[in-house]
């Protein structure tokens, strides 16, 4: 397994800024191209049912104009499965959605929704699309994700990041241990392991030191930082943070050998 950890840049909130005034500026597709030029390994975009940020045309243009993998985030609805099968992105990540939520809250309830998720997973896989399930690092959710045939999970890191940001250290440590154990369990049942939501430079560096995790999807913090540092610089800083984290694995391996 390559030691490299991929960076997926989520351009949702470039569209949030654009939609604040209507019109076409700033363009999430231009942001995606800049992020790729600065080192992003892929682009993530979340086509929500309410189209509050990314819109259908954005997703279509991302698919046709970028030369790196497109990770299409969506709810597992008939409408979105139909759009994904037409768009044929490299990957789909199935996420929970509630219209009233400000951002993605919690992970998919794969255990409770296995019967409805399984057909969507199989239809997308049959179309050659890599399917990921956006879940909390709960053992039952991880095991059910493998059972219904998803090849990939993306661990929801929001609770860990929020607890750290708010100084709830005991809760943050508990969430971190859940993530560590979940990544190990997921790999042991044959799943490819990604992570995302709420990550910043420090938490991306920390989680990049988990060898089981091969992709991070990061958006809100990056776009916020880009307001101050520029998008290219922000992507380069994030890449460097992830590489520092990854090097800890090599360091730990050397210590073990010594
Ligand atoms: C699933 C996920 O964590 C991201 O796509 C996040 O949902 C960004 O979009 P929102 O900020 O609209 O939740
Ligand atoms: N799936 C996580 C993602 O795409 C980006 O989440 P965030 O960094 O915007 O919180």
PDB file of C-alpha atoms and ligand atoms in Angstrom:
ATOM      1  CA  UNK A   1       0.000   0.000   0.000  1.00  0.00           C
ATOM      2  CA  UNK A   2       1.396   3.434  -0.961  1.00  0.00           C
ATOM      3  CA  UNK A   3       2.147   5.559   2.062  1.00  0.00           C
ATOM      4  CA  UNK A   4       0.781   8.674   0.316  1.00  0.00           C
ATOM      5  CA  UNK A   5      -2.453  10.133   1.663  1.00  0.00           C
ATOM      6  CA  UNK A   6      -4.672  11.829  -0.923  1.00  0.00           C
ATOM      7  CA  UNK A   7      -6.128  15.322  -0.477  1.00  0.00           C
ATOM      8  CA  UNK A   8      -9.650  15.848  -1.814  1.00  0.00           C
ATOM      9  CA  UNK A   9     -10.550  19.555  -1.861  1.00  0.00           C
ATOM     10  CA  UNK A  10     -14.247  20.248  -1.322  1.00  0.00           C
ATOM     11  CA  UNK A  11     -15.339  23.346  -3.284  1.00  0.00           C
ATOM     12  CA  UNK A  12     -18.868  23.604  -1.835  1.00  0.00           C
ATOM     13  CA  UNK A  13     -18.238  26.858  -0.059  1.00  0.00           C
ATOM     14  CA  UNK A  14     -16.869  28.647  -3.068  1.00  0.00           C
ATOM     15  CA  UNK A  15     -20.415  28.124  -4.352  1.00  0.00           C
ATOM     16  CA  UNK A  16     -21.777  29.390  -1.018  1.00  0.00           C
ATOM     17  CA  UNK A  17     -19.983  32.712  -1.587  1.00  0.00           C
ATOM     18  CA  UNK A  18     -21.170  32.844  -5.225  1.00  0.00           C
ATOM     19  CA  UNK A  19     -24.755  32.136  -4.273  1.00  0.00           C
ATOM     20  CA  UNK A  20     -24.715  34.908  -1.676  1.00  0.00           C
ATOM     21  CA  UNK A  21     -25.144  37.373  -4.589  1.00  0.00           C
ATOM     22  CA  UNK A  22     -26.288  35.091  -7.399  1.00  0.00           C
ATOM     23  CA  UNK A  23     -24.323  35.306 -10.646  1.00  0.00           C
ATOM     24  CA  UNK A  24     -21.241  33.227 -11.558  1.00  0.00           C
ATOM     25  CA  UNK A  25     -18.408  34.558  -9.356  1.00  0.00           C
ATOM     26  CA  UNK A  26     -16.497  33.002  -7.642  1.00  0.00           C
ATOM     27  CA  UNK A  27     -16.694  29.868  -9.789  1.00  0.00           C
ATOM     28  CA  UNK A  28     -16.203  26.540  -7.959  1.00  0.00           C
ATOM     29  CA  UNK A  29     -14.827  25.012 -11.167  1.00  0.00           C
ATOM     30  CA  UNK A  30     -12.073  27.651 -11.350  1.00  0.00           C
ATOM     31  CA  UNK A  31     -11.355  26.934  -7.666  1.00  0.00           C
ATOM     32  CA  UNK A  32     -11.135  23.212  -8.416  1.00  0.00           C
ATOM     33  CA  UNK A  33      -8.611  23.791 -11.227  1.00  0.00           C
ATOM     34  CA  UNK A  34      -6.510  26.037  -8.964  1.00  0.00           C
ATOM     35  CA  UNK A  35      -6.608  23.469  -6.146  1.00  0.00           C
ATOM     36  CA  UNK A  36      -5.491  20.730  -8.538  1.00  0.00           C
ATOM     37  CA  UNK A  37      -2.665  22.898  -9.865  1.00  0.00           C
ATOM     38  CA  UNK A  38      -1.574  23.450  -6.258  1.00  0.00           C
ATOM     39  CA  UNK A  39      -1.496  19.730  -5.465  1.00  0.00           C
ATOM     40  CA  UNK A  40      -5.022  18.466  -4.748  1.00  0.00           C
ATOM     41  CA  UNK A  41      -5.419  14.785  -5.676  1.00  0.00           C
ATOM     42  CA  UNK A  42      -9.147  15.135  -6.297  1.00  0.00           C
ATOM     43  CA  UNK A  43     -12.165  17.404  -5.988  1.00  0.00           C
ATOM     44  CA  UNK A  44     -15.192  16.836  -3.785  1.00  0.00           C
ATOM     45  CA  UNK A  45     -18.543  18.547  -4.228  1.00  0.00           C
ATOM     46  CA  UNK A  46     -21.803  17.984  -2.367  1.00  0.00           C
ATOM     47  CA  UNK A  47     -24.948  18.351  -4.487  1.00  0.00           C
ATOM     48  CA  UNK A  48     -27.496  18.846  -1.744  1.00  0.00           C
ATOM     49  CA  UNK A  49     -31.214  18.346  -2.322  1.00  0.00           C
ATOM     50  CA  UNK A  50     -31.738  22.059  -1.571  1.00  0.00           C
ATOM     51  CA  UNK A  51     -28.833  23.155  -3.832  1.00  0.00           C
ATOM     52  CA  UNK A  52     -27.781  25.632  -1.159  1.00  0.00           C
ATOM     53  CA  UNK A  53     -24.233  25.714  -2.601  1.00  0.00           C
ATOM     54  CA  UNK A  54     -23.180  23.321  -5.412  1.00  0.00           C
ATOM     55  CA  UNK A  55     -25.728  23.234  -8.227  1.00  0.00           C
ATOM     56  CA  UNK A  56     -26.364  20.691 -10.977  1.00  0.00           C
ATOM     57  CA  UNK A  57     -24.456  22.767 -13.561  1.00  0.00           C
ATOM     58  CA  UNK A  58     -21.430  23.013 -11.227  1.00  0.00           C
ATOM     59  CA  UNK A  59     -21.264  19.242 -10.936  1.00  0.00           C
ATOM     60  CA  UNK A  60     -21.620  18.775 -14.688  1.00  0.00           C
ATOM     61  CA  UNK A  61     -18.843  21.299 -15.379  1.00  0.00           C
ATOM     62  CA  UNK A  62     -16.588  19.756 -12.714  1.00  0.00           C
ATOM     63  CA  UNK A  63     -17.023  16.371 -14.374  1.00  0.00           C
ATOM     64  CA  UNK A  64     -16.222  17.701 -17.825  1.00  0.00           C
ATOM     65  CA  UNK A  65     -13.484  20.196 -16.992  1.00  0.00           C
ATOM     66  CA  UNK A  66     -11.225  18.793 -14.253  1.00  0.00           C
ATOM     67  CA  UNK A  67      -8.563  16.159 -14.905  1.00  0.00           C
ATOM     68  CA  UNK A  68      -8.499  14.643 -11.425  1.00  0.00           C
ATOM     69  CA  UNK A  69     -11.049  12.326  -9.763  1.00  0.00           C
ATOM     70  CA  UNK A  70     -14.409  13.901  -8.869  1.00  0.00           C
ATOM     71  CA  UNK A  71     -15.991  12.760  -5.613  1.00  0.00           C
ATOM     72  CA  UNK A  72     -19.738  13.492  -5.837  1.00  0.00           C
ATOM     73  CA  UNK A  73     -21.278  13.741  -2.364  1.00  0.00           C
ATOM     74  CA  UNK A  74     -25.017  13.145  -2.197  1.00  0.00           C
ATOM     75  CA  UNK A  75     -27.911  11.744  -0.253  1.00  0.00           C
ATOM     76  CA  UNK A  76     -29.018   8.240  -1.283  1.00  0.00           C
ATOM     77  CA  UNK A  77     -32.195   9.441  -2.983  1.00  0.00           C
ATOM     78  CA  UNK A  78     -33.644   8.335  -6.340  1.00  0.00           C
ATOM     79  CA  UNK A  79     -33.049  11.826  -7.750  1.00  0.00           C
ATOM     80  CA  UNK A  80     -29.390  11.886  -6.742  1.00  0.00           C
ATOM     81  CA  UNK A  81     -28.690   8.317  -7.865  1.00  0.00           C
ATOM     82  CA  UNK A  82     -30.171   9.228 -11.249  1.00  0.00           C
ATOM     83  CA  UNK A  83     -27.986  12.358 -11.498  1.00  0.00           C
ATOM     84  CA  UNK A  84     -24.882  10.430 -10.402  1.00  0.00           C
ATOM     85  CA  UNK A  85     -25.491   7.651 -12.943  1.00  0.00           C
ATOM     86  CA  UNK A  86     -25.818  10.316 -15.660  1.00  0.00           C
ATOM     87  CA  UNK A  87     -22.763  12.276 -14.453  1.00  0.00           C
ATOM     88  CA  UNK A  88     -20.579   9.191 -13.909  1.00  0.00           C
ATOM     89  CA  UNK A  89     -18.096  10.736 -11.450  1.00  0.00           C
ATOM     90  CA  UNK A  90     -15.030   8.771 -10.336  1.00  0.00           C
ATOM     91  CA  UNK A  91     -16.643   8.376  -6.919  1.00  0.00           C
ATOM     92  CA  UNK A  92     -19.811   8.944  -4.950  1.00  0.00           C
ATOM     93  CA  UNK A  93     -19.920   9.469  -1.202  1.00  0.00           C
ATOM     94  CA  UNK A  94     -23.365   8.821   0.300  1.00  0.00           C
ATOM     95  CA  UNK A  95     -24.054  11.283   3.117  1.00  0.00           C
ATOM     96  CA  UNK A  96     -27.012  11.932   5.419  1.00  0.00           C
ATOM     97  CA  UNK A  97     -28.944  15.135   4.694  1.00  0.00           C
ATOM     98  CA  UNK A  98     -31.556  17.158   6.539  1.00  0.00           C
ATOM     99  CA  UNK A  99     -32.806  20.369   4.939  1.00  0.00           C
ATOM    100  CA  UNK A 100     -32.854  22.122   8.311  1.00  0.00           C
ATOM    101  CA  UNK A 101     -29.211  21.283   9.111  1.00  0.00           C
ATOM    102  CA  UNK A 102     -26.493  23.956   8.782  1.00  0.00           C
ATOM    103  CA  UNK A 103     -23.894  21.308   7.858  1.00  0.00           C
ATOM    104  CA  UNK A 104     -23.713  17.529   7.763  1.00  0.00           C
ATOM    105  CA  UNK A 105     -24.644  16.323  11.235  1.00  0.00           C
ATOM    106  CA  UNK A 106     -23.580  12.791  12.106  1.00  0.00           C
ATOM    107  CA  UNK A 107     -22.949   9.956   9.716  1.00  0.00           C
ATOM    108  CA  UNK A 108     -25.226   7.727   7.685  1.00  0.00           C
ATOM    109  CA  UNK A 109     -27.227   5.226   9.725  1.00  0.00           C
ATOM    110  CA  UNK A 110     -26.114   2.255   7.618  1.00  0.00           C
ATOM    111  CA  UNK A 111     -27.410  -0.235  10.196  1.00  0.00           C
ATOM    112  CA  UNK A 112     -30.896   1.293  10.211  1.00  0.00           C
ATOM    113  CA  UNK A 113     -31.054   2.029   6.472  1.00  0.00           C
ATOM    114  CA  UNK A 114     -29.248  -1.029   5.050  1.00  0.00           C
ATOM    115  CA  UNK A 115     -32.286  -2.152   3.038  1.00  0.00           C
ATOM    116  CA  UNK A 116     -32.622   1.186   1.244  1.00  0.00           C
ATOM    117  CA  UNK A 117     -28.889   1.889   0.908  1.00  0.00           C
ATOM    118  CA  UNK A 118     -27.927  -1.495  -0.603  1.00  0.00           C
ATOM    119  CA  UNK A 119     -29.695  -0.952  -3.975  1.00  0.00           C
ATOM    120  CA  UNK A 120     -28.149   2.507  -4.340  1.00  0.00           C
ATOM    121  CA  UNK A 121     -24.672   1.143  -3.525  1.00  0.00           C
ATOM    122  CA  UNK A 122     -25.056  -1.661  -6.058  1.00  0.00           C
ATOM    123  CA  UNK A 123     -26.471   0.542  -8.815  1.00  0.00           C
ATOM    124  CA  UNK A 124     -23.572   2.973  -8.467  1.00  0.00           C
ATOM    125  CA  UNK A 125     -20.952   0.207  -8.241  1.00  0.00           C
ATOM    126  CA  UNK A 126     -22.464  -1.480 -11.308  1.00  0.00           C
ATOM    127  CA  UNK A 127     -21.910   1.790 -13.180  1.00  0.00           C
ATOM    128  CA  UNK A 128     -18.224   1.659 -12.262  1.00  0.00           C
ATOM    129  CA  UNK A 129     -18.451   4.390  -9.635  1.00  0.00           C
ATOM    130  CA  UNK A 130     -16.402   3.995  -6.422  1.00  0.00           C
ATOM    131  CA  UNK A 131     -18.927   4.172  -3.550  1.00  0.00           C
ATOM    132  CA  UNK A 132     -18.087   5.551  -0.110  1.00  0.00           C
ATOM    133  CA  UNK A 133     -20.356   5.804   2.929  1.00  0.00           C
ATOM    134  CA  UNK A 134     -19.977   8.828   5.198  1.00  0.00           C
ATOM    135  CA  UNK A 135     -20.282   7.379   8.701  1.00  0.00           C
ATOM    136  CA  UNK A 136     -19.299   7.877  12.309  1.00  0.00           C
ATOM    137  CA  UNK A 137     -16.528   5.475  13.359  1.00  0.00           C
ATOM    138  CA  UNK A 138     -18.978   3.200  15.171  1.00  0.00           C
ATOM    139  CA  UNK A 139     -18.102  -0.526  14.825  1.00  0.00           C
ATOM    140  CA  UNK A 140     -21.653  -1.566  13.903  1.00  0.00           C
ATOM    141  CA  UNK A 141     -21.799   1.077  11.131  1.00  0.00           C
ATOM    142  CA  UNK A 142     -18.390   0.054   9.790  1.00  0.00           C
ATOM    143  CA  UNK A 143     -19.269  -3.644   9.729  1.00  0.00           C
ATOM    144  CA  UNK A 144     -22.625  -2.982   8.044  1.00  0.00           C
ATOM    145  CA  UNK A 145     -20.941  -0.786   5.415  1.00  0.00           C
ATOM    146  CA  UNK A 146     -18.788  -3.761   4.443  1.00  0.00           C
ATOM    147  CA  UNK A 147     -21.775  -6.116   4.612  1.00  0.00           C
ATOM    148  CA  UNK A 148     -23.863  -4.100   2.114  1.00  0.00           C
ATOM    149  CA  UNK A 149     -20.936  -4.028  -0.310  1.00  0.00           C
ATOM    150  CA  UNK A 150     -19.516  -0.531   0.048  1.00  0.00           C
ATOM    151  CA  UNK A 151     -15.788  -0.633  -0.802  1.00  0.00           C
ATOM    152  CA  UNK A 152     -14.980   2.612   1.016  1.00  0.00           C
ATOM    153  CA  UNK A 153     -16.031   4.491   4.150  1.00  0.00           C
ATOM    154  CA  UNK A 154     -15.333   8.105   5.015  1.00  0.00           C
ATOM    155  CA  UNK A 155     -15.093   8.603   8.758  1.00  0.00           C
ATOM    156  CA  UNK A 156     -16.980  11.715   9.925  1.00  0.00           C
ATOM    157  CA  UNK A 157     -14.406  13.700  11.923  1.00  0.00           C
ATOM    158  CA  UNK A 158     -16.768  16.546  12.840  1.00  0.00           C
ATOM    159  CA  UNK A 159     -17.429  15.538  16.465  1.00  0.00           C
ATOM    160  CA  UNK A 160     -13.672  15.186  17.127  1.00  0.00           C
ATOM    161  CA  UNK A 161     -12.822  18.520  15.451  1.00  0.00           C
ATOM    162  CA  UNK A 162     -15.664  20.387  17.180  1.00  0.00           C
ATOM    163  CA  UNK A 163     -14.705  19.018  20.619  1.00  0.00           C
ATOM    164  CA  UNK A 164     -11.088  20.074  20.076  1.00  0.00           C
ATOM    165  CA  UNK A 165     -12.092  23.547  18.862  1.00  0.00           C
ATOM    166  CA  UNK A 166     -14.379  24.056  21.864  1.00  0.00           C
ATOM    167  CA  UNK A 167     -11.859  22.795  24.408  1.00  0.00           C
ATOM    168  CA  UNK A 168     -13.898  19.729  25.336  1.00  0.00           C
ATOM    169  CA  UNK A 169     -10.687  17.706  25.741  1.00  0.00           C
ATOM    170  CA  UNK A 170     -12.102  14.571  27.365  1.00  0.00           C
ATOM    171  CA  UNK A 171     -14.742  14.260  24.623  1.00  0.00           C
ATOM    172  CA  UNK A 172     -12.142  15.019  21.945  1.00  0.00           C
ATOM    173  CA  UNK A 173      -9.907  12.223  23.246  1.00  0.00           C
ATOM    174  CA  UNK A 174     -12.831   9.794  23.284  1.00  0.00           C
ATOM    175  CA  UNK A 175     -13.743  10.748  19.701  1.00  0.00           C
ATOM    176  CA  UNK A 176     -10.097  10.360  18.625  1.00  0.00           C
ATOM    177  CA  UNK A 177      -9.880   6.863  20.106  1.00  0.00           C
ATOM    178  CA  UNK A 178     -13.130   5.968  18.268  1.00  0.00           C
ATOM    179  CA  UNK A 179     -11.589   7.179  15.006  1.00  0.00           C
ATOM    180  CA  UNK A 180      -8.340   5.262  15.561  1.00  0.00           C
ATOM    181  CA  UNK A 181     -10.151   2.027  16.448  1.00  0.00           C
ATOM    182  CA  UNK A 182     -12.632   2.515  13.610  1.00  0.00           C
ATOM    183  CA  UNK A 183      -9.887   2.934  11.020  1.00  0.00           C
ATOM    184  CA  UNK A 184      -8.233  -0.286  12.190  1.00  0.00           C
ATOM    185  CA  UNK A 185     -11.535  -2.198  12.177  1.00  0.00           C
ATOM    186  CA  UNK A 186     -12.483  -0.849   8.747  1.00  0.00           C
ATOM    187  CA  UNK A 187      -9.187  -1.951   7.226  1.00  0.00           C
ATOM    188  CA  UNK A 188      -9.531  -5.372   8.874  1.00  0.00           C
ATOM    189  CA  UNK A 189     -12.877  -5.927   7.138  1.00  0.00           C
ATOM    190  CA  UNK A 190     -11.463  -4.911   3.754  1.00  0.00           C
ATOM    191  CA  UNK A 191     -12.708  -1.327   3.538  1.00  0.00           C
ATOM    192  CA  UNK A 192     -10.693   1.572   2.116  1.00  0.00           C
ATOM    193  CA  UNK A 193     -10.712   4.322   4.748  1.00  0.00           C
ATOM    194  CA  UNK A 194     -11.136   8.050   4.155  1.00  0.00           C
ATOM    195  CA  UNK A 195     -11.914  10.839   6.628  1.00  0.00           C
ATOM    196  CA  UNK A 196     -13.375  14.322   6.562  1.00  0.00           C
ATOM    197  CA  UNK A 197     -15.493  17.142   7.993  1.00  0.00           C
ATOM    198  CA  UNK A 198     -14.210  20.053  10.011  1.00  0.00           C
ATOM    199  CA  UNK A 199     -10.534  19.286   9.448  1.00  0.00           C
ATOM    200  CA  UNK A 200      -7.958  22.082   9.663  1.00  0.00           C
ATOM    201  CA  UNK A 201      -4.130  22.064   9.395  1.00  0.00           C
ATOM    202  CA  UNK A 202      -3.591  20.623  12.895  1.00  0.00           C
ATOM    203  CA  UNK A 203      -6.244  17.917  12.785  1.00  0.00           C
ATOM    204  CA  UNK A 204      -5.333  16.964   9.214  1.00  0.00           C
ATOM    205  CA  UNK A 205      -1.711  16.482  10.320  1.00  0.00           C
ATOM    206  CA  UNK A 206      -2.832  14.393  13.300  1.00  0.00           C
ATOM    207  CA  UNK A 207      -5.164  12.117  11.350  1.00  0.00           C
ATOM    208  CA  UNK A 208      -2.687  11.726   8.482  1.00  0.00           C
ATOM    209  CA  UNK A 209      -0.525   9.765  10.923  1.00  0.00           C
ATOM    210  CA  UNK A 210      -3.094   6.954  10.914  1.00  0.00           C
ATOM    211  CA  UNK A 211      -1.720   4.578   8.231  1.00  0.00           C
ATOM    212  CA  UNK A 212      -5.146   3.085   7.511  1.00  0.00           C
ATOM    213  CA  UNK A 213      -6.485   6.415   6.225  1.00  0.00           C
ATOM    214  CA  UNK A 214      -5.668   7.014   2.543  1.00  0.00           C
ATOM    215  CA  UNK A 215      -7.764  10.103   1.705  1.00  0.00           C
ATOM    216  CA  UNK A 216      -8.866  13.286   3.484  1.00  0.00           C
ATOM    217  CA  UNK A 217     -11.683  15.444   2.107  1.00  0.00           C
ATOM    218  CA  UNK A 218     -11.384  19.025   3.299  1.00  0.00           C
ATOM    219  CA  UNK A 219     -13.396  22.093   2.345  1.00  0.00           C
ATOM    220  CA  UNK A 220     -14.757  24.654   4.757  1.00  0.00           C
ATOM    221  CA  UNK A 221     -11.476  25.414   6.552  1.00  0.00           C
ATOM    222  CA  UNK A 222      -9.502  25.525   3.280  1.00  0.00           C
ATOM    223  CA  UNK A 223     -11.912  27.960   1.607  1.00  0.00           C
ATOM    224  CA  UNK A 224     -11.964  30.097   4.737  1.00  0.00           C
ATOM    225  CA  UNK A 225      -8.178  30.212   4.882  1.00  0.00           C
ATOM    226  CA  UNK A 226      -8.045  30.969   1.163  1.00  0.00           C
ATOM    227  CA  UNK A 227      -9.774  34.280   1.881  1.00  0.00           C
ATOM    228  CA  UNK A 228      -6.575  35.314   3.704  1.00  0.00           C
ATOM    229  CA  UNK A 229      -3.768  33.287   2.071  1.00  0.00           C
ATOM    230  CA  UNK A 230      -5.105  32.475  -1.393  1.00  0.00           C
ATOM    231  CA  UNK A 231      -6.357  29.039  -2.432  1.00  0.00           C
ATOM    232  CA  UNK A 232      -3.120  27.749  -3.969  1.00  0.00           C
ATOM    233  CA  UNK A 233      -1.088  28.625  -0.862  1.00  0.00           C
ATOM    234  CA  UNK A 234      -3.746  27.123   1.409  1.00  0.00           C
ATOM    235  CA  UNK A 235      -3.765  23.837  -0.533  1.00  0.00           C
ATOM    236  CA  UNK A 236       0.046  23.737  -0.404  1.00  0.00           C
ATOM    237  CA  UNK A 237       0.007  24.368   3.382  1.00  0.00           C
ATOM    238  CA  UNK A 238      -2.573  21.583   3.825  1.00  0.00           C
ATOM    239  CA  UNK A 239      -0.543  19.190   1.672  1.00  0.00           C
ATOM    240  CA  UNK A 240       2.531  19.938   3.786  1.00  0.00           C
ATOM    241  CA  UNK A 241       0.589  19.376   7.019  1.00  0.00           C
ATOM    242  CA  UNK A 242      -0.654  16.000   5.784  1.00  0.00           C
ATOM    243  CA  UNK A 243       2.848  15.003   4.662  1.00  0.00           C
ATOM    244  CA  UNK A 244       4.227  15.918   8.119  1.00  0.00           C
ATOM    245  CA  UNK A 245       1.596  13.668   9.670  1.00  0.00           C
ATOM    246  CA  UNK A 246       2.396  10.852   7.290  1.00  0.00           C
ATOM    247  CA  UNK A 247       6.101  11.062   8.123  1.00  0.00           C
ATOM    248  CA  UNK A 248       5.224  10.217  11.739  1.00  0.00           C
ATOM    249  CA  UNK A 249       4.290   6.746  10.503  1.00  0.00           C
ATOM    250  CA  UNK A 250       7.746   6.266   9.046  1.00  0.00           C
ATOM    251  CA  UNK A 251       9.261   7.593  12.263  1.00  0.00           C
ATOM    252  CA  UNK A 252       7.226   5.213  14.395  1.00  0.00           C
ATOM    253  CA  UNK A 253       8.221   2.289  12.163  1.00  0.00           C
ATOM    254  CA  UNK A 254      11.922   3.198  12.520  1.00  0.00           C
ATOM    255  CA  UNK A 255      11.572   3.361  16.323  1.00  0.00           C
ATOM    256  CA  UNK A 256       9.953  -0.080  16.336  1.00  0.00           C
ATOM    257  CA  UNK A 257      12.878  -1.501  14.334  1.00  0.00           C
ATOM    258  CA  UNK A 258      15.486   0.099  16.606  1.00  0.00           C
TER     259      UNK A 258
HETATM  260  C1  LIG B   1     -20.286  15.440   3.912  1.00  0.00           C
HETATM  261  C2  LIG B   1     -19.403  16.521   4.377  1.00  0.00           C
HETATM  262  O1  LIG B   1     -18.884  16.516   5.456  1.00  0.00           O
HETATM  263  C3  LIG B   1     -19.191  17.723   3.540  1.00  0.00           C
HETATM  264  O2  LIG B   1     -19.580  17.627   2.233  1.00  0.00           O
HETATM  265  C4  LIG B   1     -19.973  18.786   4.180  1.00  0.00           C
HETATM  266  O3  LIG B   1     -21.321  18.331   4.159  1.00  0.00           O
HETATM  267  C5  LIG B   1     -19.800  20.060   3.424  1.00  0.00           C
HETATM  268  O4  LIG B   1     -21.052  20.504   3.012  1.00  0.00           O
HETATM  269  P1  LIG B   1     -21.989  21.296   4.030  1.00  0.00           P
HETATM  270  O5  LIG B   1     -21.112  22.370   4.668  1.00  0.00           O
HETATM  271  O6  LIG B   1     -23.121  21.798   3.214  1.00  0.00           O
HETATM  272  O7  LIG B   1     -22.420  20.258   5.051  1.00  0.00           O
HETATM  273  N1  LIG B   2     -16.692  14.934   3.456  1.00  0.00           N
HETATM  274  C1  LIG B   2     -16.007  16.042   4.068  1.00  0.00           C
HETATM  275  C2  LIG B   2     -15.846  17.145   3.083  1.00  0.00           C
HETATM  276  O1  LIG B   2     -15.995  16.938   1.892  1.00  0.00           O
HETATM  277  C3  LIG B   2     -15.452  18.486   3.552  1.00  0.00           C
HETATM  278  O2  LIG B   2     -15.988  18.777   4.820  1.00  0.00           O
HETATM  279  P1  LIG B   2     -15.590  20.216   5.425  1.00  0.00           P
HETATM  280  O3  LIG B   2     -14.080  20.287   5.416  1.00  0.00           O
HETATM  281  O4  LIG B   2     -16.194  21.238   4.530  1.00  0.00           O
HETATM  282  O5  LIG B   2     -16.157  20.219   6.816  1.00  0.00           O
END
